[in-house]
mmCIF file of C-alpha atoms in Angstrom:
data_model
loop_
_atom_site.group_PDB
_atom_site.id
_atom_site.type_symbol
_atom_site.label_atom_id
_atom_site.label_comp_id
_atom_site.label_asym_id
_atom_site.label_seq_id
_atom_site.Cartn_x
_atom_site.Cartn_y
_atom_site.Cartn_z
ATOM 1 C CA MET A 1 63.197 -30.955 -41.491
ATOM 2 C CA THR A 2 64.744 -29.581 -44.694
ATOM 3 C CA VAL A 3 62.056 -29.300 -47.367
ATOM 4 C CA PRO A 4 63.082 -29.853 -50.998
ATOM 5 C CA PRO A 5 61.742 -27.131 -53.307
ATOM 6 C CA PRO A 6 58.185 -27.636 -54.606
ATOM 7 C CA ALA A 7 57.899 -29.466 -57.910
ATOM 8 C CA ALA A 8 54.996 -30.718 -59.958
ATOM 9 C CA LEU A 9 52.472 -32.568 -57.831
ATOM 10 C CA ARG A 10 52.999 -36.311 -58.138
ATOM 11 C CA HIS A 11 51.333 -39.451 -56.855
ATOM 12 C CA ILE A 12 53.399 -42.187 -55.172
ATOM 13 C CA ASP A 13 51.816 -45.584 -55.634
ATOM 14 C CA GLY A 14 51.923 -48.396 -53.116
ATOM 15 C CA ALA A 15 54.841 -50.345 -54.533
ATOM 16 C CA VAL A 16 57.107 -47.290 -54.754
ATOM 17 C CA ALA A 17 56.098 -46.094 -51.276
ATOM 18 C CA ARG A 18 56.736 -49.464 -49.630
ATOM 19 C CA ALA A 19 60.140 -49.773 -51.289
ATOM 20 C CA ALA A 20 61.231 -46.243 -50.345
ATOM 21 C CA LEU A 21 60.010 -46.329 -46.728
ATOM 22 C CA THR A 22 63.002 -48.356 -45.563
ATOM 23 C CA TYR A 23 63.840 -49.510 -42.058
ATOM 24 C CA PRO A 24 65.754 -48.365 -40.045
ATOM 25 C CA GLY A 25 65.786 -44.969 -41.807
ATOM 26 C CA LEU A 26 62.087 -44.426 -41.163
ATOM 27 C CA ILE A 27 62.491 -45.542 -37.549
ATOM 28 C CA ASP A 28 65.253 -42.972 -37.059
ATOM 29 C CA ALA A 29 63.109 -40.255 -38.648
ATOM 30 C CA LEU A 30 60.285 -41.060 -36.231
ATOM 31 C CA ARG A 31 62.704 -40.996 -33.304
ATOM 32 C CA ASP A 32 63.937 -37.538 -34.277
ATOM 33 C CA ALA A 33 60.397 -36.203 -34.709
ATOM 34 C CA PHE A 34 59.110 -37.544 -31.390
ATOM 35 C CA ALA A 35 62.188 -36.183 -29.606
ATOM 36 C CA ALA A 36 61.921 -32.727 -31.196
ATOM 37 C CA GLY A 37 58.255 -32.270 -30.338
ATOM 38 C CA THR A 38 57.635 -29.716 -33.106
ATOM 39 C CA ILE A 39 54.860 -31.548 -34.983
ATOM 40 C CA ALA A 40 51.258 -30.839 -33.986
ATOM 41 C CA ALA A 41 48.897 -33.776 -34.493
ATOM 42 C CA PRO A 42 45.305 -33.243 -33.293
ATOM 43 C CA LEU A 43 43.218 -36.278 -32.395
ATOM 44 C CA ARG A 44 41.902 -37.872 -35.553
ATOM 45 C CA GLY A 45 38.352 -37.455 -36.719
ATOM 46 C CA HIS A 46 36.574 -40.782 -36.332
ATOM 47 C CA TYR A 47 33.395 -41.330 -38.356
ATOM 48 C CA PRO A 48 31.479 -44.649 -38.419
ATOM 49 C CA MET A 49 29.697 -45.181 -41.748
ATOM 50 C CA ASP A 50 27.347 -47.867 -43.074
ATOM 51 C CA ASP A 51 28.980 -49.666 -45.997
ATOM 52 C CA GLY A 52 25.593 -50.414 -47.567
ATOM 53 C CA ALA A 53 26.001 -54.155 -47.050
ATOM 54 C CA GLY A 54 25.244 -54.411 -43.343
ATOM 55 C CA ALA A 55 28.720 -53.651 -41.996
ATOM 56 C CA THR A 56 30.182 -50.506 -40.481
ATOM 57 C CA ASN A 57 33.231 -48.846 -41.982
ATOM 58 C CA ILE A 58 35.241 -46.270 -40.058
ATOM 59 C CA PHE A 59 36.425 -43.177 -41.894
ATOM 60 C CA LEU A 60 39.418 -41.464 -40.296
ATOM 61 C CA VAL A 61 40.741 -37.946 -40.953
ATOM 62 C CA MET A 62 44.251 -37.427 -39.570
ATOM 63 C CA PRO A 63 45.894 -33.985 -39.976
ATOM 64 C CA ALA A 64 49.343 -32.908 -38.770
ATOM 65 C CA TYR A 65 51.706 -30.007 -39.375
ATOM 66 C CA GLN A 66 55.210 -28.813 -38.617
ATOM 67 C CA PRO A 67 55.553 -25.013 -38.825
ATOM 68 C CA GLY A 68 57.620 -23.945 -41.805
ATOM 69 C CA ALA A 69 58.179 -27.524 -42.969
ATOM 70 C CA TYR A 70 55.269 -29.763 -43.908
ATOM 71 C CA THR A 71 51.509 -30.045 -43.502
ATOM 72 C CA GLY A 72 49.587 -33.176 -44.332
ATOM 73 C CA VAL A 73 46.433 -35.187 -43.877
ATOM 74 C CA LYS A 74 45.596 -38.873 -44.171
ATOM 75 C CA LEU A 75 42.135 -39.849 -45.328
ATOM 76 C CA VAL A 76 41.586 -43.513 -44.590
ATOM 77 C CA THR A 77 38.758 -46.025 -44.410
ATOM 78 C CA VAL A 78 38.860 -49.134 -42.235
ATOM 79 C CA ALA A 79 36.500 -51.549 -43.956
ATOM 80 C CA PRO A 80 36.225 -54.983 -42.272
ATOM 81 C CA GLY A 81 34.314 -56.370 -45.271
ATOM 82 C CA ASN A 82 37.065 -55.653 -47.750
ATOM 83 C CA GLY A 83 38.546 -59.134 -47.506
ATOM 84 C CA ALA A 84 35.512 -60.471 -49.366
ATOM 85 C CA ARG A 85 35.980 -57.718 -51.953
ATOM 86 C CA GLY A 86 39.615 -58.620 -52.550
ATOM 87 C CA LEU A 87 40.783 -55.317 -51.064
ATOM 88 C CA ASP A 88 42.887 -54.268 -48.072
ATOM 89 C CA SER A 89 40.877 -53.617 -44.904
ATOM 90 C CA VAL A 90 42.716 -50.304 -44.447
ATOM 91 C CA ILE A 91 42.637 -48.163 -47.578
ATOM 92 C CA GLY A 92 43.106 -44.466 -48.234
ATOM 93 C CA LEU A 93 45.202 -41.545 -49.407
ATOM 94 C CA TYR A 94 47.774 -39.168 -47.926
ATOM 95 C CA VAL A 95 48.274 -35.589 -49.149
ATOM 96 C CA LEU A 96 51.495 -33.717 -48.265
ATOM 97 C CA PHE A 97 51.807 -29.923 -48.526
ATOM 98 C CA ASP A 98 54.686 -27.475 -48.223
ATOM 99 C CA GLY A 99 54.295 -25.994 -44.737
ATOM 100 C CA ALA A 100 55.405 -22.511 -45.768
ATOM 101 C CA SER A 101 53.663 -21.937 -49.104
ATOM 102 C CA GLY A 102 50.812 -24.417 -48.742
ATOM 103 C CA ALA A 103 51.644 -25.872 -52.147
ATOM 104 C CA PRO A 104 50.701 -29.544 -52.527
ATOM 105 C CA LEU A 105 53.807 -31.692 -52.914
ATOM 106 C CA LEU A 106 52.596 -35.239 -53.366
ATOM 107 C CA THR A 107 49.886 -37.772 -52.751
ATOM 108 C CA VAL A 108 50.695 -41.226 -51.421
ATOM 109 C CA ASP A 109 48.834 -44.522 -51.304
ATOM 110 C CA GLY A 110 47.465 -44.425 -47.752
ATOM 111 C CA SER A 111 47.583 -48.173 -47.173
ATOM 112 C CA ALA A 112 51.262 -48.380 -48.116
ATOM 113 C CA LEU A 113 52.113 -45.471 -45.839
ATOM 114 C CA THR A 114 50.200 -47.032 -42.945
ATOM 115 C CA VAL A 115 51.695 -50.515 -43.228
ATOM 116 C CA ARG A 116 55.202 -49.040 -43.076
ATOM 117 C CA ARG A 117 54.881 -46.314 -40.454
ATOM 118 C CA THR A 118 52.819 -48.408 -38.005
ATOM 119 C CA PRO A 119 55.425 -51.168 -37.461
ATOM 120 C CA ALA A 120 58.158 -48.515 -37.499
ATOM 121 C CA ALA A 121 56.601 -46.857 -34.440
ATOM 122 C CA SER A 122 56.378 -50.169 -32.597
ATOM 123 C CA ALA A 123 59.955 -51.055 -33.516
ATOM 124 C CA LEU A 124 61.035 -47.631 -32.285
ATOM 125 C CA ALA A 125 59.375 -48.335 -28.930
ATOM 126 C CA ALA A 126 61.037 -51.747 -28.836
ATOM 127 C CA ARG A 127 64.463 -50.095 -29.034
ATOM 128 C CA TYR A 128 63.771 -48.795 -25.535
ATOM 129 C CA LEU A 129 61.498 -51.510 -24.158
ATOM 130 C CA ALA A 130 62.373 -54.943 -25.565
ATOM 131 C CA ARG A 131 65.343 -56.797 -24.113
ATOM 132 C CA ALA A 132 68.502 -56.336 -26.172
ATOM 133 C CA ASP A 133 69.006 -60.108 -26.134
ATOM 134 C CA ALA A 134 65.489 -60.944 -27.346
ATOM 135 C CA LYS A 135 65.524 -64.115 -29.441
ATOM 136 C CA THR A 136 61.886 -65.019 -30.137
ATOM 137 C CA LEU A 137 59.246 -62.769 -31.718
ATOM 138 C CA LEU A 138 55.612 -63.855 -31.867
ATOM 139 C CA VAL A 139 53.302 -62.012 -34.255
ATOM 140 C CA VAL A 140 49.626 -62.511 -33.404
ATOM 141 C CA GLY A 141 47.668 -61.884 -36.581
ATOM 142 C CA ALA A 142 48.405 -62.580 -40.234
ATOM 143 C CA GLY A 143 46.963 -59.615 -42.090
ATOM 144 C CA ASN A 144 48.720 -57.167 -44.417
ATOM 145 C CA LEU A 145 50.751 -55.667 -41.569
ATOM 146 C CA ALA A 146 52.350 -58.924 -40.480
ATOM 147 C CA PRO A 147 55.320 -59.079 -42.896
ATOM 148 C CA HIS A 148 56.114 -55.419 -42.197
ATOM 149 C CA VAL A 149 56.059 -56.016 -38.446
ATOM 150 C CA VAL A 150 58.545 -58.851 -38.861
ATOM 151 C CA GLU A 151 60.832 -56.690 -41.012
ATOM 152 C CA ALA A 152 60.686 -53.719 -38.632
ATOM 153 C CA TYR A 153 61.514 -55.835 -35.584
ATOM 154 C CA ARG A 154 64.412 -57.499 -37.346
ATOM 155 C CA ALA A 155 65.782 -54.005 -38.051
ATOM 156 C CA VAL A 156 65.954 -53.112 -34.343
ATOM 157 C CA ARG A 157 66.586 -56.563 -32.872
ATOM 158 C CA PRO A 158 68.865 -58.320 -35.391
ATOM 159 C CA GLY A 159 69.533 -61.055 -32.823
ATOM 160 C CA LEU A 160 66.037 -62.485 -33.296
ATOM 161 C CA SER A 161 66.595 -66.116 -34.204
ATOM 162 C CA ARG A 162 62.994 -67.321 -34.185
ATOM 163 C CA VAL A 163 59.864 -65.601 -35.531
ATOM 164 C CA LEU A 164 56.460 -67.197 -34.956
ATOM 165 C CA ILE A 165 53.159 -66.333 -36.653
ATOM 166 C CA TRP A 166 49.784 -67.203 -35.117
ATOM 167 C CA ASN A 167 46.378 -66.543 -36.614
ATOM 168 C CA ARG A 168 42.892 -67.923 -36.066
ATOM 169 C CA ASN A 169 43.075 -69.030 -39.688
ATOM 170 C CA ALA A 170 46.106 -71.304 -39.761
ATOM 171 C CA ASP A 171 46.386 -71.120 -43.567
ATOM 172 C CA LYS A 172 46.904 -67.351 -43.353
ATOM 173 C CA ALA A 173 49.589 -67.840 -40.708
ATOM 174 C CA ARG A 174 51.380 -70.311 -42.947
ATOM 175 C CA ALA A 175 51.184 -67.895 -45.890
ATOM 176 C CA VAL A 176 52.837 -65.087 -43.892
ATOM 177 C CA ALA A 177 55.427 -67.502 -42.517
ATOM 178 C CA ALA A 178 56.334 -68.552 -46.045
ATOM 179 C CA VAL A 179 57.117 -65.006 -47.203
ATOM 180 C CA THR A 180 58.954 -63.943 -44.034
ATOM 181 C CA GLY A 181 60.987 -67.036 -43.221
ATOM 182 C CA ALA A 182 58.995 -67.435 -40.006
ATOM 183 C CA GLU A 183 57.260 -70.430 -38.435
ATOM 184 C CA ALA A 184 53.483 -70.766 -38.295
ATOM 185 C CA VAL A 185 52.175 -72.010 -34.934
ATOM 186 C CA GLU A 186 48.731 -73.131 -33.786
ATOM 187 C CA ASP A 187 49.179 -73.238 -29.976
ATOM 188 C CA LEU A 188 48.873 -69.599 -28.889
ATOM 189 C CA VAL A 189 49.373 -70.316 -25.191
ATOM 190 C CA THR A 190 52.713 -72.044 -25.698
ATOM 191 C CA ALA A 191 53.829 -69.462 -28.250
ATOM 192 C CA VAL A 192 53.120 -66.517 -25.936
ATOM 193 C CA ALA A 193 54.762 -68.262 -22.990
ATOM 194 C CA GLY A 194 57.988 -68.732 -24.929
ATOM 195 C CA ALA A 195 58.173 -65.358 -26.647
ATOM 196 C CA ASP A 196 60.501 -62.494 -25.737
ATOM 197 C CA ILE A 197 58.380 -60.106 -27.838
ATOM 198 C CA VAL A 198 54.664 -60.488 -28.569
ATOM 199 C CA SER A 199 53.245 -58.180 -31.236
ATOM 200 C CA ALA A 200 49.474 -58.264 -31.788
ATOM 201 C CA ILE A 201 47.971 -56.876 -34.990
ATOM 202 C CA THR A 202 44.325 -57.917 -34.866
ATOM 203 C CA MET A 203 40.961 -56.188 -34.699
ATOM 204 C CA SER A 204 39.812 -58.444 -31.871
ATOM 205 C CA ARG A 205 37.110 -57.280 -29.490
ATOM 206 C CA THR A 206 37.950 -60.002 -26.977
ATOM 207 C CA PRO A 207 41.407 -60.448 -25.420
ATOM 208 C CA LEU A 208 43.718 -62.909 -27.115
ATOM 209 C CA ILE A 209 46.820 -62.431 -24.930
ATOM 210 C CA ARG A 210 46.489 -63.352 -21.266
ATOM 211 C CA GLY A 211 48.724 -61.970 -18.565
ATOM 212 C CA GLU A 212 49.205 -65.364 -16.940
ATOM 213 C CA TRP A 213 50.979 -66.569 -20.100
ATOM 214 C CA LEU A 214 53.638 -63.836 -20.189
ATOM 215 C CA LYS A 215 57.121 -64.737 -19.034
ATOM 216 C CA PRO A 216 59.330 -62.316 -17.059
ATOM 217 C CA GLY A 217 61.211 -59.960 -19.373
ATOM 218 C CA CYS A 218 58.620 -60.160 -22.151
ATOM 219 C CA HIS A 219 57.745 -57.092 -24.210
ATOM 220 C CA VAL A 220 54.134 -56.873 -25.439
ATOM 221 C CA ASP A 221 53.304 -54.675 -28.430
ATOM 222 C CA LEU A 222 49.594 -54.035 -29.061
ATOM 223 C CA ILE A 223 49.033 -52.547 -32.509
ATOM 224 C CA GLY A 224 45.645 -53.677 -33.745
ATOM 225 C CA GLY A 225 42.997 -52.157 -31.487
ATOM 226 C CA PHE A 226 42.119 -48.552 -32.295
ATOM 227 C CA THR A 227 38.633 -48.121 -30.772
ATOM 228 C CA PRO A 228 37.451 -48.326 -27.133
ATOM 229 C CA GLU A 229 35.625 -51.583 -27.948
ATOM 230 C CA MET A 230 38.713 -53.480 -29.099
ATOM 231 C CA ARG A 231 40.858 -55.608 -26.763
ATOM 232 C CA GLU A 232 43.936 -57.668 -27.646
ATOM 233 C CA ALA A 233 45.221 -58.261 -24.091
ATOM 234 C CA ASP A 234 43.306 -59.026 -20.911
ATOM 235 C CA ASP A 235 43.245 -57.129 -17.621
ATOM 236 C CA ALA A 236 45.901 -59.407 -16.109
ATOM 237 C CA ALA A 237 48.353 -58.493 -18.880
ATOM 238 C CA ILE A 238 47.689 -54.787 -18.338
ATOM 239 C CA ALA A 239 48.100 -55.199 -14.565
ATOM 240 C CA ARG A 240 51.369 -57.163 -14.799
ATOM 241 C CA ALA A 241 53.098 -54.839 -17.245
ATOM 242 C CA ARG A 242 54.779 -51.461 -17.089
ATOM 243 C CA LEU A 243 52.705 -49.440 -19.542
ATOM 244 C CA PHE A 244 53.918 -47.257 -22.416
ATOM 245 C CA VAL A 245 52.010 -45.574 -25.256
ATOM 246 C CA ASP A 246 52.632 -43.758 -28.513
ATOM 247 C CA THR A 247 50.613 -40.738 -27.320
ATOM 248 C CA ARG A 248 48.794 -40.467 -24.016
ATOM 249 C CA GLU A 249 45.825 -38.586 -25.416
ATOM 250 C CA GLY A 250 45.191 -41.037 -28.208
ATOM 251 C CA ALA A 251 45.864 -44.264 -26.315
ATOM 252 C CA LEU A 252 43.836 -43.389 -23.238
ATOM 253 C CA HIS A 253 40.826 -42.238 -25.248
ATOM 254 C CA GLU A 254 40.810 -44.552 -28.257
ATOM 255 C CA ALA A 255 42.523 -47.807 -27.220
ATOM 256 C CA GLY A 256 40.239 -50.293 -25.523
ATOM 257 C CA ASP A 257 43.203 -52.144 -23.995
ATOM 258 C CA LEU A 258 43.780 -49.072 -21.816
ATOM 259 C CA ALA A 259 40.545 -47.071 -22.029
ATOM 260 C CA ASP A 260 38.460 -50.010 -20.777
ATOM 261 C CA PRO A 261 40.503 -50.778 -17.617
ATOM 262 C CA LEU A 262 40.874 -47.034 -17.045
ATOM 263 C CA ARG A 263 37.103 -46.554 -17.163
ATOM 264 C CA ARG A 264 36.609 -49.411 -14.680
ATOM 265 C CA GLY A 265 39.243 -48.068 -12.280
ATOM 266 C CA LEU A 266 41.698 -50.952 -12.751
ATOM 267 C CA ILE A 267 44.417 -48.509 -13.831
ATOM 268 C CA SER A 268 44.828 -44.749 -13.740
ATOM 269 C CA ALA A 269 46.412 -42.317 -16.163
ATOM 270 C CA ALA A 270 49.365 -42.152 -13.763
ATOM 271 C CA ASP A 271 50.117 -45.811 -14.533
ATOM 272 C CA ILE A 272 51.358 -44.835 -18.007
ATOM 273 C CA ALA A 273 55.118 -44.746 -17.460
ATOM 274 C CA ALA A 274 55.981 -42.824 -20.635
ATOM 275 C CA ASP A 275 55.010 -42.081 -24.208
ATOM 276 C CA LEU A 276 57.202 -42.188 -27.292
ATOM 277 C CA ALA A 277 58.135 -38.521 -26.918
ATOM 278 C CA ASP A 278 59.406 -39.201 -23.379
ATOM 279 C CA LEU A 279 61.423 -42.209 -24.537
ATOM 280 C CA CYS A 280 62.929 -40.530 -27.605
ATOM 281 C CA ALA A 281 63.796 -37.309 -25.781
ATOM 282 C CA GLY A 282 65.489 -39.226 -22.941
ATOM 283 C CA ARG A 283 62.986 -38.176 -20.293
ATOM 284 C CA HIS A 284 62.375 -41.846 -19.468
ATOM 285 C CA PRO A 285 64.938 -44.651 -19.833
ATOM 286 C CA GLY A 286 62.448 -47.320 -20.934
ATOM 287 C CA ARG A 287 63.181 -50.841 -19.712
ATOM 288 C CA ARG A 288 64.870 -50.754 -16.320
ATOM 289 C CA ASP A 289 65.211 -54.433 -15.453
ATOM 290 C CA ALA A 290 65.686 -57.628 -17.435
ATOM 291 C CA SER A 291 62.698 -59.216 -15.696
ATOM 292 C CA ASP A 292 60.250 -56.354 -16.358
ATOM 293 C CA ILE A 293 57.196 -57.088 -18.452
ATOM 294 C CA THR A 294 56.708 -54.041 -20.663
ATOM 295 C CA LEU A 295 53.645 -53.240 -22.761
ATOM 296 C CA PHE A 296 53.451 -50.682 -25.556
ATOM 297 C CA LYS A 297 50.028 -49.657 -26.819
ATOM 298 C CA SER A 298 49.792 -47.690 -30.036
ATOM 299 C CA VAL A 299 46.703 -46.365 -31.757
ATOM 300 C CA GLY A 300 48.616 -44.424 -34.377
ATOM 301 C CA THR A 301 49.154 -40.703 -34.613
ATOM 302 C CA ALA A 302 49.135 -38.349 -37.571
ATOM 303 C CA LEU A 303 52.680 -37.358 -36.598
ATOM 304 C CA GLU A 304 53.845 -40.735 -37.898
ATOM 305 C CA ASP A 305 52.076 -40.262 -41.220
ATOM 306 C CA LEU A 306 53.533 -36.786 -41.711
ATOM 307 C CA VAL A 307 57.041 -38.033 -40.912
ATOM 308 C CA ALA A 308 56.664 -40.961 -43.314
ATOM 309 C CA ALA A 309 55.311 -38.795 -46.130
ATOM 310 C CA ALA A 310 58.086 -36.237 -45.602
ATOM 311 C CA PHE A 311 60.649 -39.058 -45.551
ATOM 312 C CA LEU A 312 59.255 -40.181 -48.914
ATOM 313 C CA HIS A 313 59.341 -36.654 -50.351
ATOM 314 C CA ARG A 314 62.973 -36.198 -49.393
ATOM 315 C CA SER A 315 63.979 -39.709 -50.478
ATOM 316 C CA LEU A 316 62.403 -39.379 -53.912
ATOM 317 C CA ALA A 317 63.355 -35.748 -54.580
ATOM 318 C CA PRO A 318 65.278 -35.368 -57.853
#
């Protein structure tokens, strides 16, 4: 990465960050970073905390650095009770530093950074894993991420002619459909069975997507679960699919969709076909057959945050 010279420390608010973190530019930046392999991103610190009202928040600390370029850390809280407070469930701050001098360069609204970089990583995986002729995208979940997921997938699969939104709360599905030009659906079984791409963005602890519903050639993208207790897809879906992850270390330790069947001996670490670094560097071709069912599990990595913050810094440099 080329680092613009340090200037006065500035804060990038959510609206500016979301507008500047454009697809497919961010997707390409992530591709280049995963392929290069020069960013170190230790496993995030994961700290459950009582919110004082009977619920448990999770505080995450996510550092990453690229020698001679950038260093950064995301400080983020996942607060399930924030809906009742009128706040995003994922909220925080990112701080970017010059990797050579250590000078702070900018701070960024952490929620805005997360809602852009997370779908970008899934869309990047879909470049290699989803069928090129995919026509129907189903988004399972209607939270803050949903419109960004739709936008990111349209950037890498412009042939999508039908986008479906499902949510337990049908009113929320209709609200997302209205702002994305999608179609709200209430029958999850039929929607999954007809989808070429299924992207799940929930915090479910019980599987919503069942393997028996998946049609040949489907690509499944599991975004929401980020603890060992969370499951968005059942064992049959995991067993039917060829498995891919953003990072092996994170997905196998933190993602219940893989960590749970791994713990019970239903899969082994060797069943992970590739991670994003393998795909982007050309060490694995991704989808090999039109009838393959592929499954990408992401838990998020601090590499993605650093790339997004650096992308912002370069984009907004005077």
